[in-house]
mmCIF file of C-alpha atoms in Angstrom:
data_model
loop_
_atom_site.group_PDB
_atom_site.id
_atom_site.type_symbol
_atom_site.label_atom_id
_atom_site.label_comp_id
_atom_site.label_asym_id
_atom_site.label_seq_id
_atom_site.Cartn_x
_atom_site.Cartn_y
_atom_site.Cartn_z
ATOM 1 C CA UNK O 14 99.707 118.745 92.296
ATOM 2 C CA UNK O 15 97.105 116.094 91.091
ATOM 3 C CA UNK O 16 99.652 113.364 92.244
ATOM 4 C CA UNK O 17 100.423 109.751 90.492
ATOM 5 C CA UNK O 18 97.492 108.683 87.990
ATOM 6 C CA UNK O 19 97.279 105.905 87.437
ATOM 7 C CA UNK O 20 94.531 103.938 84.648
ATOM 8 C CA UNK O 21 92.324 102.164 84.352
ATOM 9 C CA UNK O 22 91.252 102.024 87.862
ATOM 10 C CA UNK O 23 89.552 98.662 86.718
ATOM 11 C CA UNK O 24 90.176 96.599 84.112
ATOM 12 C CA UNK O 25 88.732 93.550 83.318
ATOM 13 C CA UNK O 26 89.925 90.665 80.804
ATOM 14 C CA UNK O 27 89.807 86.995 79.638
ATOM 15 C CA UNK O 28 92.773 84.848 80.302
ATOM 16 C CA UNK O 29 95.188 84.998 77.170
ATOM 17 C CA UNK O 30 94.440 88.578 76.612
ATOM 18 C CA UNK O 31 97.011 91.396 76.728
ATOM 19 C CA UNK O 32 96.614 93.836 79.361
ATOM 20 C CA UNK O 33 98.261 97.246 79.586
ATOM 21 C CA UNK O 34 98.500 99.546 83.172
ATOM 22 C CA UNK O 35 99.155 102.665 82.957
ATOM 23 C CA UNK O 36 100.924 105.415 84.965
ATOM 24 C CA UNK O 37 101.666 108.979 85.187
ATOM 25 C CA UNK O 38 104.092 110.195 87.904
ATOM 26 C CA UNK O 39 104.070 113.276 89.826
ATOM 27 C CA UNK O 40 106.246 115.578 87.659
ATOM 28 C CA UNK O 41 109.652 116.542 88.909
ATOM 29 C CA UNK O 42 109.646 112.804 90.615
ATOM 30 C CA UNK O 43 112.453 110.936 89.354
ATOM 31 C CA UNK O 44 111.985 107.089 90.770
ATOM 32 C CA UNK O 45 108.527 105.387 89.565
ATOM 33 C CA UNK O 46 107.899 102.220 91.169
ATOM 34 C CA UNK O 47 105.328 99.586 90.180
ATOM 35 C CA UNK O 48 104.319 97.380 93.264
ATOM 36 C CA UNK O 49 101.415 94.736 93.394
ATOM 37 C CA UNK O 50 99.101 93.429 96.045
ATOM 38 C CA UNK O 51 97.537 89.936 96.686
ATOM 39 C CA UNK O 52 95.825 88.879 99.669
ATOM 40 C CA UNK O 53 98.014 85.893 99.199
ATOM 41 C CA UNK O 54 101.561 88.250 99.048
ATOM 42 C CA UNK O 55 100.493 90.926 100.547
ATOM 43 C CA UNK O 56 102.456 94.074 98.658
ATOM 44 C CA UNK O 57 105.350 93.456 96.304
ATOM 45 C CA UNK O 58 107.580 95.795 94.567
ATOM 46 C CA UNK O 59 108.406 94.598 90.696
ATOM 47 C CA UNK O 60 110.403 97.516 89.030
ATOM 48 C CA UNK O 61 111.864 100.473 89.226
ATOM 49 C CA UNK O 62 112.820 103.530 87.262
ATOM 50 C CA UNK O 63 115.238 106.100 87.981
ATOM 51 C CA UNK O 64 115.036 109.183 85.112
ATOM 52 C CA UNK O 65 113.583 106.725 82.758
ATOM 53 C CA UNK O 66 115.911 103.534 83.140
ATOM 54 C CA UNK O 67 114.795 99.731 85.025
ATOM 55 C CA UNK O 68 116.896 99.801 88.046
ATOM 56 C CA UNK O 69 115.635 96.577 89.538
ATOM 57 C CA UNK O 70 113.448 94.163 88.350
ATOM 58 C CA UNK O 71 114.090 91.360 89.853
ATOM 59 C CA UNK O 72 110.163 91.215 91.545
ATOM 60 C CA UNK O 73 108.595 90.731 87.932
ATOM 61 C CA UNK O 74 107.130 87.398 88.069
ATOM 62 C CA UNK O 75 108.142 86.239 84.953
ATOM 63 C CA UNK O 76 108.369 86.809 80.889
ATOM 64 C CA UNK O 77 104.924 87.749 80.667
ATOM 65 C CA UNK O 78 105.492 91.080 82.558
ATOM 66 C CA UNK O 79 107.079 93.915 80.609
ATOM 67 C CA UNK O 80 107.363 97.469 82.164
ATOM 68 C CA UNK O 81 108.296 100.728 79.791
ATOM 69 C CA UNK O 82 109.198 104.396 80.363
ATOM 70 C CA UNK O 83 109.451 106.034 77.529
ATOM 71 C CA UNK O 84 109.757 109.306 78.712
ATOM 72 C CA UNK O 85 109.374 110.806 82.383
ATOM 73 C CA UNK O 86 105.638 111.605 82.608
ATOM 74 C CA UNK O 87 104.582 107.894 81.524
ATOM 75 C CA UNK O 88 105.030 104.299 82.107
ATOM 76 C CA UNK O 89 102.916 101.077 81.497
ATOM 77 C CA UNK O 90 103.298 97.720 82.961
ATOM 78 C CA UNK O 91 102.131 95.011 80.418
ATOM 79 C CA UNK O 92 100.980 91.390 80.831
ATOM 80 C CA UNK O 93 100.843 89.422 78.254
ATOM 81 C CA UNK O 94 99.465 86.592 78.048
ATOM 82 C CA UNK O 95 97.495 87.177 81.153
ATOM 83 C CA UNK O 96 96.309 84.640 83.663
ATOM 84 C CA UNK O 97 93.696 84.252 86.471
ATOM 85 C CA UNK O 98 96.700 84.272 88.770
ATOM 86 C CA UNK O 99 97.834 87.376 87.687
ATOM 87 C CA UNK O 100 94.638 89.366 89.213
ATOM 88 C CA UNK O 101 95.255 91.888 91.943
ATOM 89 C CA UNK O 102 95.782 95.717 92.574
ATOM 90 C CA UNK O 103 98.879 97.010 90.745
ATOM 91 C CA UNK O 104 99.966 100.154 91.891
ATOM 92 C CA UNK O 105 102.147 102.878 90.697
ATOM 93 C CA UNK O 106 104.531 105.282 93.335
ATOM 94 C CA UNK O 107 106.805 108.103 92.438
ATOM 95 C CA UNK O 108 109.642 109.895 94.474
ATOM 96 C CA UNK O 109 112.446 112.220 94.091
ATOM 97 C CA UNK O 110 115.560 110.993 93.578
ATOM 98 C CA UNK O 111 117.049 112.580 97.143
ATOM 99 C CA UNK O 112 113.899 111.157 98.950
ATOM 100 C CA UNK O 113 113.223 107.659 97.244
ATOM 101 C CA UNK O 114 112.098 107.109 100.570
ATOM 102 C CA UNK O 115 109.093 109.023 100.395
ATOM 103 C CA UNK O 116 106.984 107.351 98.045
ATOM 104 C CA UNK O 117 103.686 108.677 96.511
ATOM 105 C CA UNK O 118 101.443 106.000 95.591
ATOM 106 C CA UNK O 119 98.946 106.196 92.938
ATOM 107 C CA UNK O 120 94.846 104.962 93.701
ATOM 108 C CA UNK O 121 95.977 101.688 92.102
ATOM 109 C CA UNK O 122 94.499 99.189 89.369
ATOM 110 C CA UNK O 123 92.296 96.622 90.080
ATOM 111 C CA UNK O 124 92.949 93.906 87.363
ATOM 112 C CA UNK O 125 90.309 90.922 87.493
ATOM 113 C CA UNK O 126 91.297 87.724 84.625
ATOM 114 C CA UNK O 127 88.788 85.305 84.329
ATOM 115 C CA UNK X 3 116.672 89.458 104.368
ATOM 116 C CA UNK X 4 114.768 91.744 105.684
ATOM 117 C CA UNK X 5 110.790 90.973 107.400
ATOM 118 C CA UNK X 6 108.364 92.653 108.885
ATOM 119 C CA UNK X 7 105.779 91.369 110.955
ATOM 120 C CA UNK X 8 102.221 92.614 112.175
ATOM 121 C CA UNK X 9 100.854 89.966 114.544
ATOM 122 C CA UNK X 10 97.282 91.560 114.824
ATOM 123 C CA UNK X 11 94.946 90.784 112.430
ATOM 124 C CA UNK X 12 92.369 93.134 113.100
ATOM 125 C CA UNK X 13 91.779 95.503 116.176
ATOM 126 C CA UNK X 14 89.039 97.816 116.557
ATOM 127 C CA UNK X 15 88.984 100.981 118.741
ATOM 128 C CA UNK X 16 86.028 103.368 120.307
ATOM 129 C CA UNK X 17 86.365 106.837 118.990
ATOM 130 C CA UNK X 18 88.321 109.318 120.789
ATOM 131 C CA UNK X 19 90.111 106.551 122.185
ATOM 132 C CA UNK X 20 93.798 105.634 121.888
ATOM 133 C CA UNK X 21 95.119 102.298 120.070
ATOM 134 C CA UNK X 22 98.728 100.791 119.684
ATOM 135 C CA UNK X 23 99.495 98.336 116.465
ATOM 136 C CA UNK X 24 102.532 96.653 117.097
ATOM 137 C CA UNK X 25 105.105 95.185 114.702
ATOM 138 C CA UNK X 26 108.625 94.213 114.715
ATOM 139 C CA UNK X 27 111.160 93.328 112.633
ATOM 140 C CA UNK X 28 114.150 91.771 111.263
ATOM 141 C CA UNK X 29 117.192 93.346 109.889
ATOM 142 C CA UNK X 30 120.986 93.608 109.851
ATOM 143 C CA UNK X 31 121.436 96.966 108.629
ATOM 144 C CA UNK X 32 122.181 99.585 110.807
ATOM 145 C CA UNK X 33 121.050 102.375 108.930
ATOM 146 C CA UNK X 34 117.553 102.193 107.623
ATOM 147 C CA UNK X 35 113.797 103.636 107.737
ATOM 148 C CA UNK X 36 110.659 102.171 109.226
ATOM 149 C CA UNK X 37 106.836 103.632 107.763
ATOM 150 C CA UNK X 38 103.175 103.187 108.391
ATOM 151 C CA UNK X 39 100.810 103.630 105.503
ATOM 152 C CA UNK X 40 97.136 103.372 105.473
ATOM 153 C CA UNK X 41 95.530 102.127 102.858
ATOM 154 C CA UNK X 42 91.379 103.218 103.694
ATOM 155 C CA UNK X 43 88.758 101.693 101.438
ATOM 156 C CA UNK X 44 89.666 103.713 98.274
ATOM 157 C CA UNK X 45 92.593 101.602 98.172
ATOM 158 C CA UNK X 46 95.115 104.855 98.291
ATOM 159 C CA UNK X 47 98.023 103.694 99.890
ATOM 160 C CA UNK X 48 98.694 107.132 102.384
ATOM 161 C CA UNK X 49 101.987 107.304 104.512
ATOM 162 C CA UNK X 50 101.249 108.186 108.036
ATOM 163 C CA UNK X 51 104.544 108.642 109.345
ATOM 164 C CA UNK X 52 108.311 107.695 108.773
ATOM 165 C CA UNK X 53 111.342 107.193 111.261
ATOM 166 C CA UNK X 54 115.027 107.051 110.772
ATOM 167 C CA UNK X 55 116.992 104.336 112.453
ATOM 168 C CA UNK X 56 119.520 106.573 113.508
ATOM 169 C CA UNK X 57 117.199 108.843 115.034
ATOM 170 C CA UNK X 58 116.250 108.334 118.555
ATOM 171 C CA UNK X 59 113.562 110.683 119.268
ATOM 172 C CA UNK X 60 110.320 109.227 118.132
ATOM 173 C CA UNK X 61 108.156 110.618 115.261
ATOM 174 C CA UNK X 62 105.008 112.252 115.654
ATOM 175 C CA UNK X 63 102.696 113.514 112.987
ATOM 176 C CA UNK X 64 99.524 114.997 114.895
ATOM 177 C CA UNK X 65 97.734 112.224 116.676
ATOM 178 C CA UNK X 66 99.965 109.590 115.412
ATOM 179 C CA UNK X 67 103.174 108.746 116.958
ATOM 180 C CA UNK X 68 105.334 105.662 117.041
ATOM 181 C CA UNK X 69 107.044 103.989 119.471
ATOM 182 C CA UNK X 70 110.656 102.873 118.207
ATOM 183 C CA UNK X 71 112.916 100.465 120.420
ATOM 184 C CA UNK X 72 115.694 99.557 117.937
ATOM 185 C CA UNK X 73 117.313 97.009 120.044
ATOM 186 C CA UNK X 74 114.266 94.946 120.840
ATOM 187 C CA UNK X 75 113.555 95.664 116.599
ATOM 188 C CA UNK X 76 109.920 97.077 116.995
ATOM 189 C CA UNK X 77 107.819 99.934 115.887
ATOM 190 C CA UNK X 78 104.833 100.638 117.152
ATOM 191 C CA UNK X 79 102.135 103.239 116.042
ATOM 192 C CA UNK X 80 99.766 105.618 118.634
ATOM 193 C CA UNK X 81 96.563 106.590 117.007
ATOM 194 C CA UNK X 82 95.090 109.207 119.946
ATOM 195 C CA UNK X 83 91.761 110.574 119.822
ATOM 196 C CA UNK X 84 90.471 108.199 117.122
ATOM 197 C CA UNK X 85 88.584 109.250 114.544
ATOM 198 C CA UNK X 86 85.371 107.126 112.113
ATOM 199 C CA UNK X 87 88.202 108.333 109.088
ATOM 200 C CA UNK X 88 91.182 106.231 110.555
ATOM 201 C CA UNK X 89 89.489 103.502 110.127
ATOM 202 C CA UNK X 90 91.795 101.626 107.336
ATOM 203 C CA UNK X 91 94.191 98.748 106.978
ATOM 204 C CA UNK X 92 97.836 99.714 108.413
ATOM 205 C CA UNK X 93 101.183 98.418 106.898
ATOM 206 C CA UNK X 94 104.612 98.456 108.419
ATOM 207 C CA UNK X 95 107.486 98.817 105.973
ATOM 208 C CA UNK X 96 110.826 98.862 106.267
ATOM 209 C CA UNK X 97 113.445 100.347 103.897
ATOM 210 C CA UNK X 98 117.091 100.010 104.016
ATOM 211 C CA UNK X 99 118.832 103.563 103.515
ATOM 212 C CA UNK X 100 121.079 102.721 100.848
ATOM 213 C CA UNK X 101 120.699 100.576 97.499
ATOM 214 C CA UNK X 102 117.496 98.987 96.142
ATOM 215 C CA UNK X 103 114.739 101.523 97.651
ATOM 216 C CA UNK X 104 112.791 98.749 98.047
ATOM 217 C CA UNK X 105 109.466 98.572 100.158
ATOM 218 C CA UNK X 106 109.150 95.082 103.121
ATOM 219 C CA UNK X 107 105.694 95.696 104.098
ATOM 220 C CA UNK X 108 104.211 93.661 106.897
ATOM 221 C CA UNK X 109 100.583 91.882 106.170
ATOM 222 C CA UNK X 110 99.235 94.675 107.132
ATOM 223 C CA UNK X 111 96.210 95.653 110.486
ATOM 224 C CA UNK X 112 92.599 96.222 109.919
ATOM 225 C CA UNK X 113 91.453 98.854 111.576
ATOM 226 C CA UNK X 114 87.944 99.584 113.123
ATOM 227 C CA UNK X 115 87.160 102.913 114.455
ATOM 228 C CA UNK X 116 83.306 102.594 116.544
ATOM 229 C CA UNK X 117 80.927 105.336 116.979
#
């Protein structure tokens, strides 16, 4: 299995600019998590999926985040506008439904805004 | 709510030696899971091993085992027989077994394996 993919693996933009993550589950998974990490909050979940649908997102930080799944190989997590603040590694994770504890993590996104 | 807490910074360990990282943590719940992941410089964020609450009998995946004392609400990890490739950060999570399947991850040990 080539496990979750997850692009760009760096991306970086001016403040104000839109920024779009990407992700691609394992297939089969049915929970796809996005989680970021700061040195300042250490690792943070912000939404989840389950078969396509936002569970929980009550860990987006605000308006400017936006999180999709159109269908179950694929989901972005948007920022828009984006702000210095906003830099860290985003990550994607996947799981089946029976073992949502068993995450698979993606190699993450490094997102610098200057 | 739920923490988790790692009180070592940083540790380093001798190859082919044995190290413990400690961390404990807060909960009500009576029925939930407990992790370490590694996350080595490529970022990847690997899970080393997992434990059920209700489970007594501690986990062991190869040379890494944990030490789980529910009442005293700490969960240690055994790395035996280090190795140069363990050397990583290390996060504690905790998960509750029911509802949001929501990662508490602790701020995490550095890890330093010497030659």
């Amino acid at each position: 299995d080539a496990g979750v993919i997850q692009s760009p693996r760096h991306e970086v933009t001016e403040m104000g600019q839109e920024v779009t993550l990407r992700c691609k589950p394992i297939s089969g998974h049915d929970y796809l998590f996005w989680y970021r990490q700061t040195m300042m909050r250490g690792l943070e979940l912000l939404i989840y999926f389950n078969n396509n649908v936002p569970i929980d997102d009550s860990g987006m930080p605000e308006d400017r985040f936006s999180a999709k799944m159109p269908n179950a190989s694929f989901s972005t997590l948007k920022i828009q506008p984006s702000e210095p603040r906003d830099s860290a590694v985003y990550f994607c994770a996947s799981s089946l439904v029976n073992r949502a504890y068993e995450q698979y993590f993606g190699p993450g996104t490094r997102l610098t805004v200057t | 709510a739920q923490t988790v807490t790692q009180s070592q910074p940083e540790m380093s360990v001798q190859e082919a030696e044995t190290v413990t990282l400690s961390c404990t943590y807060d909960t009500s719940e009576s029925n939930y899971y407990l992790f370490w992941y590694k996350q080595p410089p490529s970022r990847q964020m690997i899970l080393v091993i997992r434990q059920e609450a209700y489970k007594q009998q501690n986990a062991t995946e190869n040379r890494f085992s944990v030490n789980f004392q529910k009442a005293a609400k700490s969960f240690s990890l055994k790395i035996s027989d280090s190795q140069l490739g363990d050397t990583a950060m290390y996060f504690c999570a905790f998960m509750k077994s029911s509802g949001t399947y929501k990662y508490i991850f602790g701020t995490g040990t550095r890890l330093k394996v010497l030659a």
